[in-house]
Amino acid sequence: LKRVEYDLPRKCTAKVDLSFKIDEYIINQDEAQATYNQMRQITKEFQTQAMTFCVQALARENELLSNEIKRIIEDFPQDNDDGFEAEPGYAAFKHYYNLREKRLNLCRG
């Protein structure tokens, strides 16, 4: 939510420009400037709403994936039926998951 708070749009929403050229021979300069200001405000509101929605969707996706991975970790066998020790594989998977979660938290932060 820091992106929204600091008005740092994502690449996909930063490209959106809802402005158009006004013929200043027909409309006086003050009225044209007011229209341009309104266009910028509408663009900014759109970017903020799109960014907020994107952050909410990513947070939900992260929540679902985290819950699934936690369930997998909890169900991961500590010992293998074939006589091999499963602990190294379990530790590697858990380490990978923890690194992934830190990265996602940095991206959201």
Short mmCIF file of C-alpha atoms in Angstrom, two decimals:
data_model
loop_
_atom_site.label_atom_id
_atom_site.label_comp_id
_atom_site.label_asym_id
_atom_site.label_seq_id
_atom_site.Cartn_x
_atom_site.Cartn_y
_atom_site.Cartn_z
CA LEU A 1 0.00 0.00 0.00
CA LYS A 2 3.05 2.28 0.15
CA ARG A 3 2.83 2.67 -3.65
CA VAL A 4 -0.64 4.14 -3.26
CA GLU A 5 0.36 6.24 -0.26
CA TYR A 6 3.40 7.73 -2.03
CA ASP A 7 1.66 7.98 -5.43
CA LEU A 8 4.10 5.62 -7.17
CA PRO A 9 2.04 4.00 -9.92
CA ARG A 10 2.88 0.55 -11.25
CA LYS A 11 4.24 0.41 -14.79
CA CYS A 12 0.93 -0.80 -16.21
CA THR A 13 -1.07 2.11 -14.77
CA ALA A 14 1.64 4.76 -15.26
CA LYS A 15 1.24 4.41 -19.04
CA VAL A 16 -2.41 5.43 -18.91
CA ASP A 17 -3.00 9.00 -20.05
CA LEU A 18 -6.60 10.12 -20.25
CA SER A 19 -5.86 13.50 -21.80
CA PHE A 20 -6.50 14.89 -25.23
CA LYS A 21 -5.58 18.06 -27.09
CA ILE A 22 -7.91 21.03 -26.86
CA ASP A 23 -8.10 23.55 -29.68
CA GLU A 24 -7.11 26.75 -27.93
CA TYR A 25 -8.26 28.80 -30.91
CA ILE A 26 -11.83 27.86 -29.99
CA ILE A 27 -11.58 27.61 -26.18
CA ASN A 28 -9.82 30.35 -24.23
CA GLN A 29 -6.58 29.59 -22.39
CA ASP A 30 -8.04 29.65 -18.85
CA GLU A 31 -10.84 27.25 -19.73
CA ALA A 32 -8.40 24.98 -21.59
CA GLN A 33 -6.05 24.94 -18.58
CA ALA A 34 -8.93 24.05 -16.26
CA THR A 35 -9.86 21.19 -18.61
CA TYR A 36 -6.24 19.95 -18.71
CA ASN A 37 -6.10 20.07 -14.90
CA GLN A 38 -9.30 18.02 -14.71
CA MET A 39 -7.85 15.48 -17.18
CA ARG A 40 -4.74 15.11 -15.00
CA GLN A 41 -6.91 14.67 -11.89
CA ILE A 42 -9.03 11.99 -13.59
CA THR A 43 -5.86 10.18 -14.74
CA LYS A 44 -4.40 10.34 -11.22
CA GLU A 45 -7.63 9.01 -9.66
CA PHE A 46 -7.74 6.17 -12.19
CA GLN A 47 -4.11 5.24 -11.47
CA THR A 48 -4.74 5.29 -7.72
CA GLN A 49 -7.85 3.12 -7.99
CA ALA A 50 -6.15 0.69 -10.39
CA MET A 51 -3.10 0.49 -8.15
CA THR A 52 -5.24 -0.09 -5.05
CA PHE A 53 -7.16 -2.84 -6.81
CA CYS A 54 -3.92 -4.44 -8.04
CA VAL A 55 -2.42 -4.39 -4.52
CA GLN A 56 -5.60 -5.97 -3.10
CA ALA A 57 -5.55 -8.70 -5.75
CA LEU A 58 -1.85 -9.41 -5.16
CA ALA A 59 -2.37 -9.53 -1.39
CA ARG A 60 -5.18 -12.06 -1.81
CA GLU A 61 -3.06 -14.13 -4.19
CA ASN A 62 -0.16 -14.04 -1.71
CA GLU A 63 -2.48 -15.07 1.13
CA LEU A 64 -3.82 -18.06 -0.81
CA LEU A 65 -0.37 -19.19 -1.94
CA SER A 66 1.10 -18.74 1.54
CA ASN A 67 -1.66 -20.81 3.10
CA GLU A 68 -1.18 -23.57 0.52
CA ILE A 69 2.59 -23.63 0.99
CA LYS A 70 2.25 -23.65 4.79
CA ARG A 71 -0.10 -26.61 4.46
CA ILE A 72 2.42 -28.40 2.23
CA ILE A 73 5.23 -27.71 4.71
CA GLU A 74 3.14 -29.03 7.61
CA ASP A 75 2.28 -32.19 5.65
CA PHE A 76 5.86 -32.72 4.40
CA PRO A 77 7.16 -36.06 5.71
CA GLN A 78 10.07 -35.89 8.13
CA ASP A 79 11.15 -39.43 7.29
CA ASN A 80 10.93 -41.22 3.98
CA ASP A 81 9.41 -44.70 3.75
CA ASP A 82 12.25 -45.77 1.43
CA GLY A 83 14.82 -45.40 4.19
CA PHE A 84 16.14 -42.04 2.99
CA GLU A 85 16.12 -39.08 5.32
CA ALA A 86 13.67 -36.46 4.06
CA GLU A 87 14.93 -33.69 6.35
CA PRO A 88 17.34 -32.04 3.82
CA GLY A 89 14.58 -31.74 1.21
CA TYR A 90 12.17 -30.41 3.80
CA ALA A 91 14.72 -27.85 5.02
CA ALA A 92 15.51 -26.71 1.46
CA PHE A 93 11.82 -26.30 0.60
CA LYS A 94 11.13 -24.39 3.81
CA HIS A 95 14.15 -22.12 3.21
CA TYR A 96 12.96 -21.43 -0.36
CA TYR A 97 9.48 -20.62 0.91
CA ASN A 98 10.83 -18.23 3.57
CA LEU A 99 12.95 -16.39 0.99
CA ARG A 100 9.96 -16.14 -1.36
CA GLU A 101 7.80 -14.74 1.40
CA LYS A 102 10.44 -12.12 2.31
CA ARG A 103 10.66 -11.05 -1.35
CA LEU A 104 6.90 -10.70 -1.63
CA ASN A 105 6.77 -8.67 1.57
CA LEU A 106 9.48 -6.34 0.22
CA CYS A 107 7.52 -5.86 -3.01
CA ARG A 108 4.33 -5.07 -1.11
CA GLY A 109 6.07 -2.92 1.51
#
